[in-house]
C-alpha atoms as a PDB file:
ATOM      1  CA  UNK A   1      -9.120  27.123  28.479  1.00  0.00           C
ATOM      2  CA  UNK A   2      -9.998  23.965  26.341  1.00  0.00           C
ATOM      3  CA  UNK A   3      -7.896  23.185  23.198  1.00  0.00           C
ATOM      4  CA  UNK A   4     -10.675  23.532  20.569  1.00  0.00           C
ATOM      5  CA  UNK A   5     -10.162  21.922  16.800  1.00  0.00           C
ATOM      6  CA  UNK A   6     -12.663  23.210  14.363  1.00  0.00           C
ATOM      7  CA  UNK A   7     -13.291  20.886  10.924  1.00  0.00           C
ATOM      8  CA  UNK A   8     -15.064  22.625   8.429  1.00  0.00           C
ATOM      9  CA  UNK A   9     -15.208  26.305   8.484  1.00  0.00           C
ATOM     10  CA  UNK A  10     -17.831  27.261   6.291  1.00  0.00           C
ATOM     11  CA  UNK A  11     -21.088  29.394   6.955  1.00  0.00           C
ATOM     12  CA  UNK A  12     -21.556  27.716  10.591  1.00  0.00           C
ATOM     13  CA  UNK A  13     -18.149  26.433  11.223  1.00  0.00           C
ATOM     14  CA  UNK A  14     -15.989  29.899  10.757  1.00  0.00           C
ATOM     15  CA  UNK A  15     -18.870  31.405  13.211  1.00  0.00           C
ATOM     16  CA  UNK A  16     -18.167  28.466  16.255  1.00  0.00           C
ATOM     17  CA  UNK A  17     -14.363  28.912  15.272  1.00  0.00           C
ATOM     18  CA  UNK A  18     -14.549  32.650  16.073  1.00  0.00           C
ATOM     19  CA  UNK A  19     -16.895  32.231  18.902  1.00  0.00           C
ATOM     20  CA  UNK A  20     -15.256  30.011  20.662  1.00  0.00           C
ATOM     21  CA  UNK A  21     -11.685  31.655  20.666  1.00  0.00           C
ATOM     22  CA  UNK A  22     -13.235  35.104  21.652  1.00  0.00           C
ATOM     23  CA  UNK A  23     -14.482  32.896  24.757  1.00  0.00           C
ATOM     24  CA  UNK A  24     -10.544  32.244  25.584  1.00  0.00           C
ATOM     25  CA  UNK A  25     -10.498  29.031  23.876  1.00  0.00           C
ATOM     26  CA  UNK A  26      -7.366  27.770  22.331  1.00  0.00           C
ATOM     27  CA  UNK A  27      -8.838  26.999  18.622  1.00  0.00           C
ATOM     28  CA  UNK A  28      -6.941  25.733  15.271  1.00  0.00           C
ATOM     29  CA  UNK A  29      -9.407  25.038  11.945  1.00  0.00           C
ATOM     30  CA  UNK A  30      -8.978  23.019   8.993  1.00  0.00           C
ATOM     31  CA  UNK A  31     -11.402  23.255   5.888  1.00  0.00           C
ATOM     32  CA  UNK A  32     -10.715  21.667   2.633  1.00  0.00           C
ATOM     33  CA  UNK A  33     -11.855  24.383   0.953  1.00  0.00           C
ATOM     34  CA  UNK A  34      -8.400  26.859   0.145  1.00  0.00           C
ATOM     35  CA  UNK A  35     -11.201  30.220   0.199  1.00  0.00           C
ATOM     36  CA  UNK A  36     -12.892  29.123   3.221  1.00  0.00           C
ATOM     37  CA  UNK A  37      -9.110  28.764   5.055  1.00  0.00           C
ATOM     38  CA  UNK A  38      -8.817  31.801   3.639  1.00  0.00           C
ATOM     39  CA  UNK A  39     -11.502  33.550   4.898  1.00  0.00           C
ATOM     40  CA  UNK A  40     -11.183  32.424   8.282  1.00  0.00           C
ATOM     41  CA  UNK A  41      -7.739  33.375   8.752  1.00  0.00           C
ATOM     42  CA  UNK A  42      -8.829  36.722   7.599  1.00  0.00           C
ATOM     43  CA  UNK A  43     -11.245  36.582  10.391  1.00  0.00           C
ATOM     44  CA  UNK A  44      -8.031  35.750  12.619  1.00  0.00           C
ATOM     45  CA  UNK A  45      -8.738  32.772  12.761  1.00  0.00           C
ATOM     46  CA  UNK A  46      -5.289  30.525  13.302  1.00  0.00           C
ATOM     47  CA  UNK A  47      -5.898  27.980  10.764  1.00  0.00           C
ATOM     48  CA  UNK A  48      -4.095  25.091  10.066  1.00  0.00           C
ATOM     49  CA  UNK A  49      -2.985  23.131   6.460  1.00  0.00           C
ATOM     50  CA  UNK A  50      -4.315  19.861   7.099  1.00  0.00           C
ATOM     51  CA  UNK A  51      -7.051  18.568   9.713  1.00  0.00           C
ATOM     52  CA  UNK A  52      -3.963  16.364  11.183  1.00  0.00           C
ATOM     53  CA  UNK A  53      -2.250  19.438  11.923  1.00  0.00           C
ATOM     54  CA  UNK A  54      -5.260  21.330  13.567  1.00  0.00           C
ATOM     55  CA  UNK A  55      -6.477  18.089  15.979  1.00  0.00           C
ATOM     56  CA  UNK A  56      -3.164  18.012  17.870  1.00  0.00           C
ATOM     57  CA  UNK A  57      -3.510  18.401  21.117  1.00  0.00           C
ATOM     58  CA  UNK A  58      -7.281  19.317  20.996  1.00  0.00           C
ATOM     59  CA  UNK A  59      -9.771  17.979  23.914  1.00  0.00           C
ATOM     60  CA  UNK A  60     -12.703  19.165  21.664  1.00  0.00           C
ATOM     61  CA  UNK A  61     -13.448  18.772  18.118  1.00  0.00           C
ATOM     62  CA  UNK A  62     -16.031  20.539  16.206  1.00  0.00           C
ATOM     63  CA  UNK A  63     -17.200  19.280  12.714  1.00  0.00           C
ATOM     64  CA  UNK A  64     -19.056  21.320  11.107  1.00  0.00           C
ATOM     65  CA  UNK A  65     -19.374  19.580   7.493  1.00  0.00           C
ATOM     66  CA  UNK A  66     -21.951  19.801   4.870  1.00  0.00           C
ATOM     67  CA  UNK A  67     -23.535  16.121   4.627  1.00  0.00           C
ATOM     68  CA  UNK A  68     -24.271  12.843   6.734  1.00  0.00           C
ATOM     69  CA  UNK A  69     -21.106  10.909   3.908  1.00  0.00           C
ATOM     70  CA  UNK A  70     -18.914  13.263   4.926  1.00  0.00           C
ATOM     71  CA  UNK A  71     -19.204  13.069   8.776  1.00  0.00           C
ATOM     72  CA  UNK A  72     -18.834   9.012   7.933  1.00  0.00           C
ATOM     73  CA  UNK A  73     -15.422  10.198   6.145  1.00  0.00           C
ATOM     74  CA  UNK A  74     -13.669  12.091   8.468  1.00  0.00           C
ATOM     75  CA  UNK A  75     -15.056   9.542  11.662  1.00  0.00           C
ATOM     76  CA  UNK A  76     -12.720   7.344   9.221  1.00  0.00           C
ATOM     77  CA  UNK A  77     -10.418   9.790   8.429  1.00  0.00           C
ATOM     78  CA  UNK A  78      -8.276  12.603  10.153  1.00  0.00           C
ATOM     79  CA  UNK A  79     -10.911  12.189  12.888  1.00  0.00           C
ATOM     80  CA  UNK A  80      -9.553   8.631  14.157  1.00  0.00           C
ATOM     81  CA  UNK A  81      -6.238  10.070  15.372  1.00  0.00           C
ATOM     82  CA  UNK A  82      -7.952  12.616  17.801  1.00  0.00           C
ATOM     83  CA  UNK A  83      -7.849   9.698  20.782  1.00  0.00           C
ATOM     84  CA  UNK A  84      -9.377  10.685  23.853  1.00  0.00           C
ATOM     85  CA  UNK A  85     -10.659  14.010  22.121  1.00  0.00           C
ATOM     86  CA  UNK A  86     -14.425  14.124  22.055  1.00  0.00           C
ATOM     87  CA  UNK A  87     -15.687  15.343  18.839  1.00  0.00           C
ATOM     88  CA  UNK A  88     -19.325  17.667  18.880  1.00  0.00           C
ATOM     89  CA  UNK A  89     -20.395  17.124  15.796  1.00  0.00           C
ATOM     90  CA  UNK A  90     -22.431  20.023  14.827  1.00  0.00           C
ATOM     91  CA  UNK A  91     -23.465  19.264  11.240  1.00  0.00           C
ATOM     92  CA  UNK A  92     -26.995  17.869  10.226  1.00  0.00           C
ATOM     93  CA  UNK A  93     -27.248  14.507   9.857  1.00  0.00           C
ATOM     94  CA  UNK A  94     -29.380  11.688  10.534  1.00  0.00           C
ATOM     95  CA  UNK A  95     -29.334   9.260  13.727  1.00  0.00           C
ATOM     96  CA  UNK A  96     -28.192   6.473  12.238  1.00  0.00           C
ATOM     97  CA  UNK A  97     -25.123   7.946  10.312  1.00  0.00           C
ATOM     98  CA  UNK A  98     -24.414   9.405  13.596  1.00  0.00           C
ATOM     99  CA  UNK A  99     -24.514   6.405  15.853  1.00  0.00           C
ATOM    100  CA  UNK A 100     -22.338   4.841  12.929  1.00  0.00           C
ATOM    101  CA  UNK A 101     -20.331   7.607  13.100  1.00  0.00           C
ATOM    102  CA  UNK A 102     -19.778   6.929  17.145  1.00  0.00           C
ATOM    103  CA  UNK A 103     -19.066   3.717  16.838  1.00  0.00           C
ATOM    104  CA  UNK A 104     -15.733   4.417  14.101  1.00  0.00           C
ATOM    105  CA  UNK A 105     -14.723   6.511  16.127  1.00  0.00           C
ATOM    106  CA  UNK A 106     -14.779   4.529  19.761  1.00  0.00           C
ATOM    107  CA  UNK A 107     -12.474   2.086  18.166  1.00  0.00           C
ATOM    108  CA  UNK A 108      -9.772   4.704  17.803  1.00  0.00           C
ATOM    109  CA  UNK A 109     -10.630   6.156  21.951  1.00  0.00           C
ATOM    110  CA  UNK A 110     -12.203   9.034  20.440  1.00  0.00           C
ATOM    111  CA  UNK A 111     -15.870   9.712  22.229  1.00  0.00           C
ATOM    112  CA  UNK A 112     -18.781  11.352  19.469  1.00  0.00           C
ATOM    113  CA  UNK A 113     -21.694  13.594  20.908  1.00  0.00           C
ATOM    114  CA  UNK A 114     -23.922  15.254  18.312  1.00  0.00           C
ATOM    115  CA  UNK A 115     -24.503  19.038  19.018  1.00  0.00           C
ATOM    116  CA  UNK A 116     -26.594  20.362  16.097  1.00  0.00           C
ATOM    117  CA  UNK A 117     -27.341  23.861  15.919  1.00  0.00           C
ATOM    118  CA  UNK A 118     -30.790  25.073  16.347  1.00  0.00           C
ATOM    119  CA  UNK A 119     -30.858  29.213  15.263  1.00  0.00           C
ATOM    120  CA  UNK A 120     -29.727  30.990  12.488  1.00  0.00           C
ATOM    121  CA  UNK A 121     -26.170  31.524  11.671  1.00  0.00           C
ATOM    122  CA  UNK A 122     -25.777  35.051  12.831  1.00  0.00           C
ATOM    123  CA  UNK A 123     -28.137  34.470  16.138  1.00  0.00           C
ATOM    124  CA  UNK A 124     -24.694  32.470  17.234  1.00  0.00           C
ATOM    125  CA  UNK A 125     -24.354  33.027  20.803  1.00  0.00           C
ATOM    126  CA  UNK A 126     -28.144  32.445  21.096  1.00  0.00           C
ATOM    127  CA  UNK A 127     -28.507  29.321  19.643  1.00  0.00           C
ATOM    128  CA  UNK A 128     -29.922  26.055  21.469  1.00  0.00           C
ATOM    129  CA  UNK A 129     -27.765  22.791  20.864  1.00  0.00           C
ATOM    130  CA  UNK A 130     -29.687  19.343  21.554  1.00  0.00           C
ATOM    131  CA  UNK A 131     -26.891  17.101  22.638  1.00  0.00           C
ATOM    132  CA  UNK A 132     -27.126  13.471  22.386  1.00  0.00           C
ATOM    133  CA  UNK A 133     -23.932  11.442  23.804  1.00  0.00           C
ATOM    134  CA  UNK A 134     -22.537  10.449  27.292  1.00  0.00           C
ATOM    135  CA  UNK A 135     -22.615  12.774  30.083  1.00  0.00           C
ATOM    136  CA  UNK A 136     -19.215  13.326  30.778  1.00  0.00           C
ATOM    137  CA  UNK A 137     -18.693  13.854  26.950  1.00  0.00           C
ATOM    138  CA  UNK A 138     -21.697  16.305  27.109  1.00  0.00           C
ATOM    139  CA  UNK A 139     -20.199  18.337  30.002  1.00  0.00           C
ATOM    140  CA  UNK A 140     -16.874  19.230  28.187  1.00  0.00           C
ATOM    141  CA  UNK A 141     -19.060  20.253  25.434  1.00  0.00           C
ATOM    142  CA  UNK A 142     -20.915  22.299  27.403  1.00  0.00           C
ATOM    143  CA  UNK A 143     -18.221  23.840  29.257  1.00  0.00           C
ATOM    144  CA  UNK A 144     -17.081  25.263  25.783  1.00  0.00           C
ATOM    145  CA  UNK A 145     -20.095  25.782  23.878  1.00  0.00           C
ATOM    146  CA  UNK A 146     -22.539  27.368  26.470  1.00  0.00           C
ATOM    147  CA  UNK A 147     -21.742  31.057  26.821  1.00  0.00           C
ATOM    148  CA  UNK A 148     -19.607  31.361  23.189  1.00  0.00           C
ATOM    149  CA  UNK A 149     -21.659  29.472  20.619  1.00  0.00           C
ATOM    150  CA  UNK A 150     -24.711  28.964  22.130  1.00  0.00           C
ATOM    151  CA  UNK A 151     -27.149  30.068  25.038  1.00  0.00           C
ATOM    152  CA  UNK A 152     -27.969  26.385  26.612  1.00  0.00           C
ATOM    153  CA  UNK A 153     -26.575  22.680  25.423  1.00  0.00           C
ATOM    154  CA  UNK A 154     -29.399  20.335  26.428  1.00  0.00           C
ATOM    155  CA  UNK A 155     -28.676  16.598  27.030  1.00  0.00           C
ATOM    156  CA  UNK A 156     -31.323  15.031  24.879  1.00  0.00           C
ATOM    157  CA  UNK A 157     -30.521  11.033  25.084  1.00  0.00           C
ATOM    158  CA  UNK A 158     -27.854   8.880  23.723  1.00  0.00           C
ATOM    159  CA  UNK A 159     -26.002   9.351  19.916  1.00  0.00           C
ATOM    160  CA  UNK A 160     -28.178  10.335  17.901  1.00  0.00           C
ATOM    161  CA  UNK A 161     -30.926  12.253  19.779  1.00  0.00           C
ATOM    162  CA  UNK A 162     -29.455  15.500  18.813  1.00  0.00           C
ATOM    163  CA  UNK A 163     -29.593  14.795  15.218  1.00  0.00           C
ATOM    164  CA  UNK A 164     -33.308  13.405  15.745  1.00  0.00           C
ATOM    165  CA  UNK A 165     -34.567  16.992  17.261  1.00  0.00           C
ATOM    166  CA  UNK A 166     -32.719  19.026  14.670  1.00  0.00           C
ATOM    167  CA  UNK A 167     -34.165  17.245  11.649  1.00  0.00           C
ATOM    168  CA  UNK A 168     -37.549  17.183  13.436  1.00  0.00           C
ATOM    169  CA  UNK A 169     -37.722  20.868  13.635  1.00  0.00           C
ATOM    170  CA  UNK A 170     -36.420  21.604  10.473  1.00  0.00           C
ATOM    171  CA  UNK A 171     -39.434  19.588   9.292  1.00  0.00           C
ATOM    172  CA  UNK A 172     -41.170  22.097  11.457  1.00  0.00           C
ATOM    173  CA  UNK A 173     -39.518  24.724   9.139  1.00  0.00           C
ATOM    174  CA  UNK A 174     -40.404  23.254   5.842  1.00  0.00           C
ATOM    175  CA  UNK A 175     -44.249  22.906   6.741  1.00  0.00           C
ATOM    176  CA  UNK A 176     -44.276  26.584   7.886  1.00  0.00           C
ATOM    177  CA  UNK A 177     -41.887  27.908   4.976  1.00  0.00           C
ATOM    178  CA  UNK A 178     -44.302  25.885   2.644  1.00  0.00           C
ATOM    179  CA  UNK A 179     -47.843  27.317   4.097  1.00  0.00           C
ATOM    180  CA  UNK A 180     -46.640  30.469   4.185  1.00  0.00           C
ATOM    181  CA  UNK A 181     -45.962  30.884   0.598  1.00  0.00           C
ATOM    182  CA  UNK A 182     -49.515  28.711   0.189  1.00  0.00           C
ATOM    183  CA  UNK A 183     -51.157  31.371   1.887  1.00  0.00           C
ATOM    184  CA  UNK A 184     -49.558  34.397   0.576  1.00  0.00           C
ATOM    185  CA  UNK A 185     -49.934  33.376  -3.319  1.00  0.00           C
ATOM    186  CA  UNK A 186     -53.573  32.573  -2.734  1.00  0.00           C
ATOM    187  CA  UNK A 187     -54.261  36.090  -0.608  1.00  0.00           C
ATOM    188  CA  UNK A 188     -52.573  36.750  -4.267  1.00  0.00           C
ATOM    189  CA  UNK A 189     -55.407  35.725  -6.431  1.00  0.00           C
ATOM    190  CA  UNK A 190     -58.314  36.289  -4.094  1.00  0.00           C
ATOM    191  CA  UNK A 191     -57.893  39.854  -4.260  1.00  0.00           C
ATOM    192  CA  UNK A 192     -56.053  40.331  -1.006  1.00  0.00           C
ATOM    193  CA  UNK A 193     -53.120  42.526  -0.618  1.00  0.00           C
ATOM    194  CA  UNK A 194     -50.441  40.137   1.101  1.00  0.00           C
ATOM    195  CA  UNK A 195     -48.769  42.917   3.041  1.00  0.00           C
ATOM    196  CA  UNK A 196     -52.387  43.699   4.431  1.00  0.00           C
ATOM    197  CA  UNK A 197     -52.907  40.189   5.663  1.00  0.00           C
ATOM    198  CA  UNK A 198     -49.463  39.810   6.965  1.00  0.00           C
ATOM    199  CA  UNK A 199     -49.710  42.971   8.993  1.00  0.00           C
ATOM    200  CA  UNK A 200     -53.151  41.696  10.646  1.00  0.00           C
ATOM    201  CA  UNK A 201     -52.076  38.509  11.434  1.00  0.00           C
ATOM    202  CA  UNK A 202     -47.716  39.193  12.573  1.00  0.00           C
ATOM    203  CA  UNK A 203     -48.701  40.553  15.720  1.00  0.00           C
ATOM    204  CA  UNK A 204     -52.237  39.810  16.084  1.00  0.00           C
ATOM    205  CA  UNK A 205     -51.684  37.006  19.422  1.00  0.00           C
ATOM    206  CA  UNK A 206     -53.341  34.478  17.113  1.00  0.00           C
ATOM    207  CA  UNK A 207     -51.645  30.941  17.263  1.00  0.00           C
ATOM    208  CA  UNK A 208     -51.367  30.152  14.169  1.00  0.00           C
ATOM    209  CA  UNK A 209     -48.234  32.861  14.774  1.00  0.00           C
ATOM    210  CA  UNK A 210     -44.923  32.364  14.483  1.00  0.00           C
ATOM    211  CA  UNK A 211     -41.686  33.592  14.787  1.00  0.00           C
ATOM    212  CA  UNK A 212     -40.515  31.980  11.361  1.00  0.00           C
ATOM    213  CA  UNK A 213     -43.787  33.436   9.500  1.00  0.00           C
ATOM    214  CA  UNK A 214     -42.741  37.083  10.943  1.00  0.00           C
ATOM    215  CA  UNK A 215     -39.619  36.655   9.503  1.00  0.00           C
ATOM    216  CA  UNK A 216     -40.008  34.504   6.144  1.00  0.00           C
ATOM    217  CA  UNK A 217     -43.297  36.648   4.818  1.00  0.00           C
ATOM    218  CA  UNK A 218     -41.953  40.261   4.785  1.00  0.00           C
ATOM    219  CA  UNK A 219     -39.071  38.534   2.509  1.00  0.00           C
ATOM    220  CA  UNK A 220     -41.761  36.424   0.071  1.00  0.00           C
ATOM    221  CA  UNK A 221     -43.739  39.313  -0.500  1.00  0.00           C
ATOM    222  CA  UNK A 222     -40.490  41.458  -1.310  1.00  0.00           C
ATOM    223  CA  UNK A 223     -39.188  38.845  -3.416  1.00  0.00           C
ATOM    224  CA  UNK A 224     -36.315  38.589  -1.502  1.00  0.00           C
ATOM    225  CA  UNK A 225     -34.398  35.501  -1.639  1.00  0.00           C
ATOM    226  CA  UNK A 226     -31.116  36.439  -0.749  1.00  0.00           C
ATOM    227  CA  UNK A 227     -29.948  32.859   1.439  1.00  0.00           C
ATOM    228  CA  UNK A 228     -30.410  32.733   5.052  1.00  0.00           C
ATOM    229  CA  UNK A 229     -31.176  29.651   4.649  1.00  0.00           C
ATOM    230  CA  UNK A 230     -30.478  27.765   1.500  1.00  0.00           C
ATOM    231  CA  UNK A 231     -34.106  25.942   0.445  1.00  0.00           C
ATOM    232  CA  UNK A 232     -31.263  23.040  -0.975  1.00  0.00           C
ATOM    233  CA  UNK A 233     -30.073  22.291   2.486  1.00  0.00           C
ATOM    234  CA  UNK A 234     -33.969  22.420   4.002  1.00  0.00           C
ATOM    235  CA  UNK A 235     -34.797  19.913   1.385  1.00  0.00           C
ATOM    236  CA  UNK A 236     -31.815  18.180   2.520  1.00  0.00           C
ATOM    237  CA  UNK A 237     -32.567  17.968   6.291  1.00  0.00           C
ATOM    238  CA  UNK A 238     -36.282  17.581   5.580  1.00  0.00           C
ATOM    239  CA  UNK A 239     -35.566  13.911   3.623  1.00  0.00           C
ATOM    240  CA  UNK A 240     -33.524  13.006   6.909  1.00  0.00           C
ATOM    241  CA  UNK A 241     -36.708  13.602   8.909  1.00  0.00           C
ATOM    242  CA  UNK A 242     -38.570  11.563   6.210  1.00  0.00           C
ATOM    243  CA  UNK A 243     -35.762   8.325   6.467  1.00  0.00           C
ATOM    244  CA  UNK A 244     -36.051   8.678  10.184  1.00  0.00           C
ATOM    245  CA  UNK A 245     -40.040   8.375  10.495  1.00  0.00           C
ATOM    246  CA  UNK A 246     -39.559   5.797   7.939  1.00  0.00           C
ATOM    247  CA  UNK A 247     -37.002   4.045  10.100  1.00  0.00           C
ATOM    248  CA  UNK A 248     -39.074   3.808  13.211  1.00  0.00           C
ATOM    249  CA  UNK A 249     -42.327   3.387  11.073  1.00  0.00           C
ATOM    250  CA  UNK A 250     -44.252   6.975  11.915  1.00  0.00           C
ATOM    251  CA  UNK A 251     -46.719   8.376   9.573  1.00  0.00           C
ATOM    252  CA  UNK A 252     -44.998  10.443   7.217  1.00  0.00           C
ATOM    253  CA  UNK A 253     -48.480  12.173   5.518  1.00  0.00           C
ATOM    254  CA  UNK A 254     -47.367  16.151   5.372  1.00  0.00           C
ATOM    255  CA  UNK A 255     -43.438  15.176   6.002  1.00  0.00           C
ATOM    256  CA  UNK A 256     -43.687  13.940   1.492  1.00  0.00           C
ATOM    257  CA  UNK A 257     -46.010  17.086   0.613  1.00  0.00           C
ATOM    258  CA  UNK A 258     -43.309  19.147   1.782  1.00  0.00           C
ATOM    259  CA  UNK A 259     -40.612  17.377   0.030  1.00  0.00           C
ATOM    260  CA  UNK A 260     -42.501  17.531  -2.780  1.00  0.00           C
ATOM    261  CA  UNK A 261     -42.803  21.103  -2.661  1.00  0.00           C
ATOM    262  CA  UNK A 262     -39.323  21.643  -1.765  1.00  0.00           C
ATOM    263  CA  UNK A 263     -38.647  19.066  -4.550  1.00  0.00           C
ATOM    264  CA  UNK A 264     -40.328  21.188  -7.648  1.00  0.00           C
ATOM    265  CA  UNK A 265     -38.930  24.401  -6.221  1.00  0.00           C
ATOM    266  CA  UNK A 266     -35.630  23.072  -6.699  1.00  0.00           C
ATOM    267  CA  UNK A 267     -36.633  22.005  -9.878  1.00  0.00           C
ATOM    268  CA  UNK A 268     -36.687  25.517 -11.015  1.00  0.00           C
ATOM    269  CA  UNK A 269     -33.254  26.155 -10.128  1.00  0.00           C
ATOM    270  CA  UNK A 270     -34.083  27.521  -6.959  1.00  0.00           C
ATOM    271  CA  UNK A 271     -31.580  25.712  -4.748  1.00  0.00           C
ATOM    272  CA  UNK A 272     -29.312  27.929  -3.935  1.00  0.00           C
ATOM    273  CA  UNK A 273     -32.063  30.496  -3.058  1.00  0.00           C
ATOM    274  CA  UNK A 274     -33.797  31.194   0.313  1.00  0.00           C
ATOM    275  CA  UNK A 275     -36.274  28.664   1.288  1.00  0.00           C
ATOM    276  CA  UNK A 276     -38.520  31.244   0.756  1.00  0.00           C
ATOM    277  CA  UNK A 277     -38.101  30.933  -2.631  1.00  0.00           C
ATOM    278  CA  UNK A 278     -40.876  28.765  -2.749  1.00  0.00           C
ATOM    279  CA  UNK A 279     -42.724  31.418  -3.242  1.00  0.00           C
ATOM    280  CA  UNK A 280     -41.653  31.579  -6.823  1.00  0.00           C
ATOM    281  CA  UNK A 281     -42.871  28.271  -7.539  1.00  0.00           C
ATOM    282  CA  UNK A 282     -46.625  28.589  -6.042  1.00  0.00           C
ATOM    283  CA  UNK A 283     -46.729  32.589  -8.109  1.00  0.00           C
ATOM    284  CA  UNK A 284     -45.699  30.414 -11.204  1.00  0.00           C
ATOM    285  CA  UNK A 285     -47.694  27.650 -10.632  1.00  0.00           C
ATOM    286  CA  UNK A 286     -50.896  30.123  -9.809  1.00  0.00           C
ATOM    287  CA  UNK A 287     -50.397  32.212 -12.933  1.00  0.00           C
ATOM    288  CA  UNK A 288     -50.751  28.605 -15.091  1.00  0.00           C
ATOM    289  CA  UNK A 289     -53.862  28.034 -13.267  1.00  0.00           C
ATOM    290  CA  UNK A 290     -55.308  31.485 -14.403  1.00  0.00           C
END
């Protein structure tokens, strides 16, 4: 049994908190949010006041927070009194922030490893985490992680790694989320019934098939954009990808057409909706064309 903190117990973080203390894991959470506290002690959660209170003792920390500033906040922050703790930071962020992030928090004998989630929030148990960090650091997390949270924890490289697959494939996402709703609003106005072309391509073996498209283009067509996956935090991790090519000078050609697409989308208020809300934007911006 490994005394477990969780910080930040929102949509991801009340999952790994509940995961991991059905796998006999000791676990206290802290969120700064009084209704997501709320919900996870509902969940039986044992949840703590302040983030102080919940890192005592605790040999692993899991943050779980919404943005790269506030991963740099709590590395300077409640995080800093955690010494020899190592903190999986399970959030998306960008390389840099977390190597800046590792190095806060080595000053105060406290190890970072980034463990970023790739699956969807209720595939927990299946997901993959890319783990970038010291070995040692990256056994504990396993130890933990593997078998409650997720179904492997890969050791990808050094701080950082992590991060860089996670924002990589979620720029993976945003060019198949985007080409999807391309394709489905022009099968649209050519006269073909979406549903029609979905069904002959979903299962068809071709390889343009995937996974994503079987799920996201049932949903399009339906005009259902009830959030998986907020488009807001795709555009979010999708800029990431873009300041990391940047960073290390890569091409960055279809990486700004999908921002920009994500970009106008939002735009039209569509944040908060499924990224396959999209959709709404290409119908719109087809009908103007008509």
């Amino acid at each position: 049994m490994t005394p477990t903190a969780v910080i930040g117990l929102g949509t991801m973080g009340g999952r790994i908190a509940g995961s991991v203390a059905g796998g006999g894991h000791e676990v206290r959470g802290f969120d700064p949010s009084e209704g997501a506290r709320e919900a996870a002690r509902s969940s039986g959660i044992s949840v703590c006041d302040t983030a102080e209170e919940a890192l005592q003792g605790a040999r692993l920390v899991v943050l779980s927070v919404p943005r790269p500033e506030h991963v740099l906040a709590s590395a300077r922050g409640a995080l800093s009194a955690a010494r020899g703790a190592v903190v999986a930071d399970m959030s998306t962020i960008d390389p840099r922030t977390a190597q800046e992030a590792s190095t806060i928090l080595a000053e105060h004998d406290v190890t970072y490893v980034d463990a970023p989630v790739l699956g969807r929030p209720d595939k927990i148990g299946n997901w993959t985490l890319p783990v970038g960090g010291p070995e040692s650091a990256v056994a504990l997390v396993r130890s933990v992680l593997q078998g409650t949270v997720a179904k492997q924890a890969i050791h990808v490289g050094g701080v950082g790694a992590g991060h860089a697959v996670k924002v990589l494939n979620n720029l993976m996402f945003g060019a198949i989320n985007a080409i999807t709703a391309e394709v489905l609003t022009t099968c649209e106005a050519a006269g073909v019934d979406p549903e029609v072309f979905v069904s002959a391509v979903a299962d068809s073996g071709a390889a343009t098939v995937s996974n994503l498209f079987r799920e996201i283009a049932p949903k399009m067509i339906a005009n259902d954009f009830e959030p998986a996956f907020a488009l807001g935090l795709l555009a979010k991790d999708n800029k990431l990808a873009i300041d990391l090519a940047r960073s290390v000078g890569a091409p960055t050609h279809l990486a700004e057409i999908i921002d920009s697409v994500n970009t106008a989308a939002m735009e039209q208020g569509l944040a908060e909706r499924d990224t396959g809300a999209v959709q709404a934007l290409y119908r719109s911006q087809s009908a103007a064309a008509r």
